[in-house]
């Protein structure tokens, strides 16, 4: 957890002519959100999509699927990521509906420099495929798409 944003910063430094996209959950992003300052200082063309559900998503999903929903230490609080981005000098956007999401994505992808986009999602949204405990990658569980 927390690897996506620093990796995106590294990619942006290595390929400054490209637009770099990072997709992260709110829990993961909070592990290294201070690096917004690095992206701003270096004026990196990094666009971050934060899927905000108020959980440490992958851990919660494991507890749901493999531990009979015995949730422990997975619900989290999150800041206003759009306001946080702006406080660092980056562009910050929030979408609460699918229509707003389309507009936010277009606007953010067409700006120069770092942009942070926050999207509220259903709390118990799962990510697939997932590998069960003790299983190999070829035993992964497929899921249904989250967008119809």
JSON list of C-alpha atoms in Angstrom, two decimals:
[
{"chain": "A", "resi": 1, "resn": "UNK", "atom": "CA", "xyz": [0.00, 0.00, 0.00]},
{"chain": "A", "resi": 2, "resn": "UNK", "atom": "CA", "xyz": [1.13, 3.50, -0.77]},
{"chain": "A", "resi": 3, "resn": "UNK", "atom": "CA", "xyz": [3.36, 2.54, -3.69]},
{"chain": "A", "resi": 4, "resn": "UNK", "atom": "CA", "xyz": [1.34, 3.97, -6.59]},
{"chain": "A", "resi": 5, "resn": "UNK", "atom": "CA", "xyz": [1.89, 7.69, -6.12]},
{"chain": "A", "resi": 6, "resn": "UNK", "atom": "CA", "xyz": [5.68, 7.51, -5.52]},
{"chain": "A", "resi": 7, "resn": "UNK", "atom": "CA", "xyz": [5.95, 5.16, -8.52]},
{"chain": "A", "resi": 8, "resn": "UNK", "atom": "CA", "xyz": [3.99, 7.66, -10.64]},
{"chain": "A", "resi": 9, "resn": "UNK", "atom": "CA", "xyz": [6.34, 10.44, -9.52]},
{"chain": "A", "resi": 10, "resn": "UNK", "atom": "CA", "xyz": [9.29, 8.30, -10.57]},
{"chain": "A", "resi": 11, "resn": "UNK", "atom": "CA", "xyz": [7.70, 7.62, -13.95]},
{"chain": "A", "resi": 12, "resn": "UNK", "atom": "CA", "xyz": [7.04, 11.35, -14.44]},
{"chain": "A", "resi": 13, "resn": "UNK", "atom": "CA", "xyz": [10.68, 12.18, -13.67]},
{"chain": "A", "resi": 14, "resn": "UNK", "atom": "CA", "xyz": [11.85, 9.47, -16.09]},
{"chain": "A", "resi": 15, "resn": "UNK", "atom": "CA", "xyz": [9.40, 10.49, -18.83]},
{"chain": "A", "resi": 16, "resn": "UNK", "atom": "CA", "xyz": [8.72, 14.24, -18.43]},
{"chain": "A", "resi": 17, "resn": "UNK", "atom": "CA", "xyz": [7.12, 14.49, -21.87]},
{"chain": "A", "resi": 18, "resn": "UNK", "atom": "CA", "xyz": [4.37, 12.01, -20.91]},
{"chain": "A", "resi": 19, "resn": "UNK", "atom": "CA", "xyz": [1.26, 12.37, -18.82]},
{"chain": "A", "resi": 20, "resn": "UNK", "atom": "CA", "xyz": [1.39, 9.86, -15.96]},
{"chain": "A", "resi": 21, "resn": "UNK", "atom": "CA", "xyz": [-1.78, 8.48, -14.36]},
{"chain": "A", "resi": 22, "resn": "UNK", "atom": "CA", "xyz": [-2.01, 6.92, -10.89]},
{"chain": "A", "resi": 23, "resn": "UNK", "atom": "CA", "xyz": [-5.16, 5.17, -9.62]},
{"chain": "A", "resi": 24, "resn": "UNK", "atom": "CA", "xyz": [-5.23, 4.76, -5.85]},
{"chain": "A", "resi": 25, "resn": "UNK", "atom": "CA", "xyz": [-7.57, 4.11, -2.98]},
{"chain": "A", "resi": 26, "resn": "UNK", "atom": "CA", "xyz": [-7.92, 6.69, -0.22]},
{"chain": "A", "resi": 27, "resn": "UNK", "atom": "CA", "xyz": [-6.10, 4.50, 2.30]},
{"chain": "A", "resi": 28, "resn": "UNK", "atom": "CA", "xyz": [-3.19, 3.83, -0.01]},
{"chain": "A", "resi": 29, "resn": "UNK", "atom": "CA", "xyz": [-2.84, 7.45, -1.08]},
{"chain": "A", "resi": 30, "resn": "UNK", "atom": "CA", "xyz": [-2.64, 8.60, 2.55]},
{"chain": "A", "resi": 31, "resn": "UNK", "atom": "CA", "xyz": [0.54, 6.57, 3.00]},
{"chain": "A", "resi": 32, "resn": "UNK", "atom": "CA", "xyz": [2.49, 9.07, 0.85]},
{"chain": "A", "resi": 33, "resn": "UNK", "atom": "CA", "xyz": [0.21, 12.04, 0.23]},
{"chain": "A", "resi": 34, "resn": "UNK", "atom": "CA", "xyz": [2.95, 14.42, 1.41]},
{"chain": "A", "resi": 35, "resn": "UNK", "atom": "CA", "xyz": [4.64, 13.74, -1.93]},
{"chain": "A", "resi": 36, "resn": "UNK", "atom": "CA", "xyz": [2.13, 16.10, -3.56]},
{"chain": "A", "resi": 37, "resn": "UNK", "atom": "CA", "xyz": [4.74, 18.74, -2.66]},
{"chain": "A", "resi": 38, "resn": "UNK", "atom": "CA", "xyz": [7.39, 16.87, -4.67]},
{"chain": "A", "resi": 39, "resn": "UNK", "atom": "CA", "xyz": [5.08, 16.72, -7.69]},
{"chain": "A", "resi": 40, "resn": "UNK", "atom": "CA", "xyz": [4.35, 20.45, -7.36]},
{"chain": "A", "resi": 41, "resn": "UNK", "atom": "CA", "xyz": [7.99, 21.47, -6.80]},
{"chain": "A", "resi": 42, "resn": "UNK", "atom": "CA", "xyz": [9.05, 19.52, -9.90]},
{"chain": "A", "resi": 43, "resn": "UNK", "atom": "CA", "xyz": [5.88, 20.49, -11.83]},
{"chain": "A", "resi": 44, "resn": "UNK", "atom": "CA", "xyz": [5.36, 16.85, -12.79]},
{"chain": "A", "resi": 45, "resn": "UNK", "atom": "CA", "xyz": [2.53, 15.95, -15.13]},
{"chain": "A", "resi": 46, "resn": "UNK", "atom": "CA", "xyz": [1.01, 13.39, -12.73]},
{"chain": "A", "resi": 47, "resn": "UNK", "atom": "CA", "xyz": [-2.75, 12.86, -12.55]},
{"chain": "A", "resi": 48, "resn": "UNK", "atom": "CA", "xyz": [-4.00, 10.97, -9.49]},
{"chain": "A", "resi": 49, "resn": "UNK", "atom": "CA", "xyz": [-7.42, 9.31, -9.36]},
{"chain": "A", "resi": 50, "resn": "UNK", "atom": "CA", "xyz": [-8.37, 8.62, -5.72]},
{"chain": "A", "resi": 51, "resn": "UNK", "atom": "CA", "xyz": [-11.20, 6.12, -5.24]},
{"chain": "A", "resi": 52, "resn": "UNK", "atom": "CA", "xyz": [-12.54, 7.12, -1.84]},
{"chain": "A", "resi": 53, "resn": "UNK", "atom": "CA", "xyz": [-14.62, 4.62, 0.13]},
{"chain": "A", "resi": 54, "resn": "UNK", "atom": "CA", "xyz": [-13.38, 5.22, 3.68]},
{"chain": "A", "resi": 55, "resn": "UNK", "atom": "CA", "xyz": [-11.66, 1.84, 3.99]},
{"chain": "A", "resi": 56, "resn": "UNK", "atom": "CA", "xyz": [-8.32, 0.17, 3.61]},
{"chain": "A", "resi": 57, "resn": "UNK", "atom": "CA", "xyz": [-9.96, -1.51, 0.65]},
{"chain": "A", "resi": 58, "resn": "UNK", "atom": "CA", "xyz": [-7.87, -4.57, -0.05]},
{"chain": "A", "resi": 59, "resn": "UNK", "atom": "CA", "xyz": [-7.67, -5.52, 3.63]},
{"chain": "A", "resi": 60, "resn": "UNK", "atom": "CA", "xyz": [-11.43, -4.97, 4.03]},
{"chain": "A", "resi": 61, "resn": "UNK", "atom": "CA", "xyz": [-12.07, -7.12, 0.95]},
{"chain": "A", "resi": 62, "resn": "UNK", "atom": "CA", "xyz": [-10.00, -9.97, 2.38]},
{"chain": "A", "resi": 63, "resn": "UNK", "atom": "CA", "xyz": [-11.91, -9.74, 5.65]},
{"chain": "A", "resi": 64, "resn": "UNK", "atom": "CA", "xyz": [-15.20, -9.76, 3.74]},
{"chain": "A", "resi": 65, "resn": "UNK", "atom": "CA", "xyz": [-14.42, -12.67, 1.43]},
{"chain": "A", "resi": 66, "resn": "UNK", "atom": "CA", "xyz": [-12.26, -14.89, 3.60]},
{"chain": "A", "resi": 67, "resn": "UNK", "atom": "CA", "xyz": [-13.04, -13.96, 7.23]},
{"chain": "A", "resi": 68, "resn": "UNK", "atom": "CA", "xyz": [-16.87, -13.81, 7.19]},
{"chain": "A", "resi": 69, "resn": "UNK", "atom": "CA", "xyz": [-16.96, -9.98, 7.27]},
{"chain": "A", "resi": 70, "resn": "UNK", "atom": "CA", "xyz": [-15.20, -9.85, 10.62]},
{"chain": "A", "resi": 71, "resn": "UNK", "atom": "CA", "xyz": [-13.89, -6.35, 9.99]},
{"chain": "A", "resi": 72, "resn": "UNK", "atom": "CA", "xyz": [-11.03, -5.09, 12.12]},
{"chain": "A", "resi": 73, "resn": "UNK", "atom": "CA", "xyz": [-9.05, -1.86, 11.79]},
{"chain": "A", "resi": 74, "resn": "UNK", "atom": "CA", "xyz": [-10.07, -1.17, 8.19]},
{"chain": "A", "resi": 75, "resn": "UNK", "atom": "CA", "xyz": [-12.41, 1.82, 8.37]},
{"chain": "A", "resi": 76, "resn": "UNK", "atom": "CA", "xyz": [-10.53, 5.10, 7.98]},
{"chain": "A", "resi": 77, "resn": "UNK", "atom": "CA", "xyz": [-11.13, 8.82, 7.88]},
{"chain": "A", "resi": 78, "resn": "UNK", "atom": "CA", "xyz": [-9.85, 10.81, 4.94]},
{"chain": "A", "resi": 79, "resn": "UNK", "atom": "CA", "xyz": [-9.17, 14.47, 4.34]},
{"chain": "A", "resi": 80, "resn": "UNK", "atom": "CA", "xyz": [-10.75, 16.54, 1.60]},
{"chain": "A", "resi": 81, "resn": "UNK", "atom": "CA", "xyz": [-8.22, 15.47, -1.03]},
{"chain": "A", "resi": 82, "resn": "UNK", "atom": "CA", "xyz": [-9.18, 18.24, -3.48]},
{"chain": "A", "resi": 83, "resn": "UNK", "atom": "CA", "xyz": [-8.59, 20.91, -0.81]},
{"chain": "A", "resi": 84, "resn": "UNK", "atom": "CA", "xyz": [-5.38, 19.16, 0.27]},
{"chain": "A", "resi": 85, "resn": "UNK", "atom": "CA", "xyz": [-4.07, 19.21, -3.31]},
{"chain": "A", "resi": 86, "resn": "UNK", "atom": "CA", "xyz": [-4.84, 22.92, -3.60]},
{"chain": "A", "resi": 87, "resn": "UNK", "atom": "CA", "xyz": [-3.09, 23.64, -0.30]},
{"chain": "A", "resi": 88, "resn": "UNK", "atom": "CA", "xyz": [0.10, 22.16, -1.82]},
{"chain": "A", "resi": 89, "resn": "UNK", "atom": "CA", "xyz": [-0.34, 24.16, -5.05]},
{"chain": "A", "resi": 90, "resn": "UNK", "atom": "CA", "xyz": [-1.66, 21.31, -7.21]},
{"chain": "A", "resi": 91, "resn": "UNK", "atom": "CA", "xyz": [-5.00, 21.19, -8.99]},
{"chain": "A", "resi": 92, "resn": "UNK", "atom": "CA", "xyz": [-7.68, 19.49, -6.89]},
{"chain": "A", "resi": 93, "resn": "UNK", "atom": "CA", "xyz": [-11.03, 18.13, -8.05]},
{"chain": "A", "resi": 94, "resn": "UNK", "atom": "CA", "xyz": [-13.90, 16.14, -6.57]},
{"chain": "A", "resi": 95, "resn": "UNK", "atom": "CA", "xyz": [-16.74, 14.25, -8.23]},
{"chain": "A", "resi": 96, "resn": "UNK", "atom": "CA", "xyz": [-19.79, 12.92, -6.42]},
{"chain": "A", "resi": 97, "resn": "UNK", "atom": "CA", "xyz": [-21.72, 11.64, -9.47]},
{"chain": "A", "resi": 98, "resn": "UNK", "atom": "CA", "xyz": [-20.87, 9.90, -12.74]},
{"chain": "A", "resi": 99, "resn": "UNK", "atom": "CA", "xyz": [-21.70, 13.08, -14.68]},
{"chain": "A", "resi": 100, "resn": "UNK", "atom": "CA", "xyz": [-19.39, 15.12, -12.46]},
{"chain": "A", "resi": 101, "resn": "UNK", "atom": "CA", "xyz": [-16.70, 12.44, -12.85]},
{"chain": "A", "resi": 102, "resn": "UNK", "atom": "CA", "xyz": [-16.65, 12.80, -16.63]},
{"chain": "A", "resi": 103, "resn": "UNK", "atom": "CA", "xyz": [-16.23, 16.57, -16.40]},
{"chain": "A", "resi": 104, "resn": "UNK", "atom": "CA", "xyz": [-13.57, 16.33, -13.67]},
{"chain": "A", "resi": 105, "resn": "UNK", "atom": "CA", "xyz": [-11.52, 13.79, -15.61]},
{"chain": "A", "resi": 106, "resn": "UNK", "atom": "CA", "xyz": [-11.59, 15.88, -18.79]},
{"chain": "A", "resi": 107, "resn": "UNK", "atom": "CA", "xyz": [-10.63, 19.04, -16.91]},
{"chain": "A", "resi": 108, "resn": "UNK", "atom": "CA", "xyz": [-7.81, 17.39, -14.94]},
{"chain": "A", "resi": 109, "resn": "UNK", "atom": "CA", "xyz": [-6.31, 15.56, -17.90]},
{"chain": "A", "resi": 110, "resn": "UNK", "atom": "CA", "xyz": [-6.19, 18.83, -19.83]},
{"chain": "A", "resi": 111, "resn": "UNK", "atom": "CA", "xyz": [-4.26, 20.77, -17.18]},
{"chain": "A", "resi": 112, "resn": "UNK", "atom": "CA", "xyz": [-0.50, 21.06, -16.90]},
{"chain": "A", "resi": 113, "resn": "UNK", "atom": "CA", "xyz": [1.24, 19.86, -13.77]},
{"chain": "A", "resi": 114, "resn": "UNK", "atom": "CA", "xyz": [-0.03, 17.68, -10.95]},
{"chain": "A", "resi": 115, "resn": "UNK", "atom": "CA", "xyz": [-3.75, 17.13, -10.41]},
{"chain": "A", "resi": 116, "resn": "UNK", "atom": "CA", "xyz": [-5.55, 15.15, -7.72]},
{"chain": "A", "resi": 117, "resn": "UNK", "atom": "CA", "xyz": [-9.06, 13.86, -8.41]},
{"chain": "A", "resi": 118, "resn": "UNK", "atom": "CA", "xyz": [-11.28, 12.46, -5.66]},
{"chain": "A", "resi": 119, "resn": "UNK", "atom": "CA", "xyz": [-14.16, 10.12, -6.50]},
{"chain": "A", "resi": 120, "resn": "UNK", "atom": "CA", "xyz": [-16.58, 8.86, -3.87]},
{"chain": "A", "resi": 121, "resn": "UNK", "atom": "CA", "xyz": [-17.34, 5.18, -4.46]},
{"chain": "A", "resi": 122, "resn": "UNK", "atom": "CA", "xyz": [-19.57, 2.62, -2.76]},
{"chain": "A", "resi": 123, "resn": "UNK", "atom": "CA", "xyz": [-18.04, 1.61, 0.58]},
{"chain": "A", "resi": 124, "resn": "UNK", "atom": "CA", "xyz": [-17.93, -2.11, -0.14]},
{"chain": "A", "resi": 125, "resn": "UNK", "atom": "CA", "xyz": [-16.64, -1.94, -3.70]},
{"chain": "A", "resi": 126, "resn": "UNK", "atom": "CA", "xyz": [-14.32, -4.87, -4.36]},
{"chain": "A", "resi": 127, "resn": "UNK", "atom": "CA", "xyz": [-11.38, -5.15, -6.72]},
{"chain": "A", "resi": 128, "resn": "UNK", "atom": "CA", "xyz": [-10.83, -8.23, -8.85]},
{"chain": "A", "resi": 129, "resn": "UNK", "atom": "CA", "xyz": [-9.16, -10.53, -9.59]},
{"chain": "A", "resi": 130, "resn": "UNK", "atom": "CA", "xyz": [-8.07, -11.42, -6.06]},
{"chain": "A", "resi": 131, "resn": "UNK", "atom": "CA", "xyz": [-5.90, -14.35, -5.00]},
{"chain": "A", "resi": 132, "resn": "UNK", "atom": "CA", "xyz": [-7.28, -16.25, -1.97]},
{"chain": "A", "resi": 133, "resn": "UNK", "atom": "CA", "xyz": [-5.02, -16.93, 1.02]},
{"chain": "A", "resi": 134, "resn": "UNK", "atom": "CA", "xyz": [-2.67, -19.84, 0.36]},
{"chain": "A", "resi": 135, "resn": "UNK", "atom": "CA", "xyz": [-3.59, -20.00, -3.33]},
{"chain": "A", "resi": 136, "resn": "UNK", "atom": "CA", "xyz": [-1.47, -19.44, -6.41]},
{"chain": "A", "resi": 137, "resn": "UNK", "atom": "CA", "xyz": [-2.11, -16.75, -9.00]},
{"chain": "A", "resi": 138, "resn": "UNK", "atom": "CA", "xyz": [-3.80, -19.21, -11.36]},
{"chain": "A", "resi": 139, "resn": "UNK", "atom": "CA", "xyz": [-6.45, -19.77, -8.65]},
{"chain": "A", "resi": 140, "resn": "UNK", "atom": "CA", "xyz": [-7.53, -16.12, -8.55]},
{"chain": "A", "resi": 141, "resn": "UNK", "atom": "CA", "xyz": [-11.18, -15.20, -8.09]},
{"chain": "A", "resi": 142, "resn": "UNK", "atom": "CA", "xyz": [-12.81, -13.16, -10.84]},
{"chain": "A", "resi": 143, "resn": "UNK", "atom": "CA", "xyz": [-15.48, -10.62, -9.98]},
{"chain": "A", "resi": 144, "resn": "UNK", "atom": "CA", "xyz": [-18.16, -8.62, -11.68]},
{"chain": "A", "resi": 145, "resn": "UNK", "atom": "CA", "xyz": [-17.38, -5.28, -13.28]},
{"chain": "A", "resi": 146, "resn": "UNK", "atom": "CA", "xyz": [-18.08, -2.23, -11.10]},
{"chain": "A", "resi": 147, "resn": "UNK", "atom": "CA", "xyz": [-19.36, -0.18, -14.06]},
{"chain": "A", "resi": 148, "resn": "UNK", "atom": "CA", "xyz": [-22.19, -1.35, -16.30]}
]
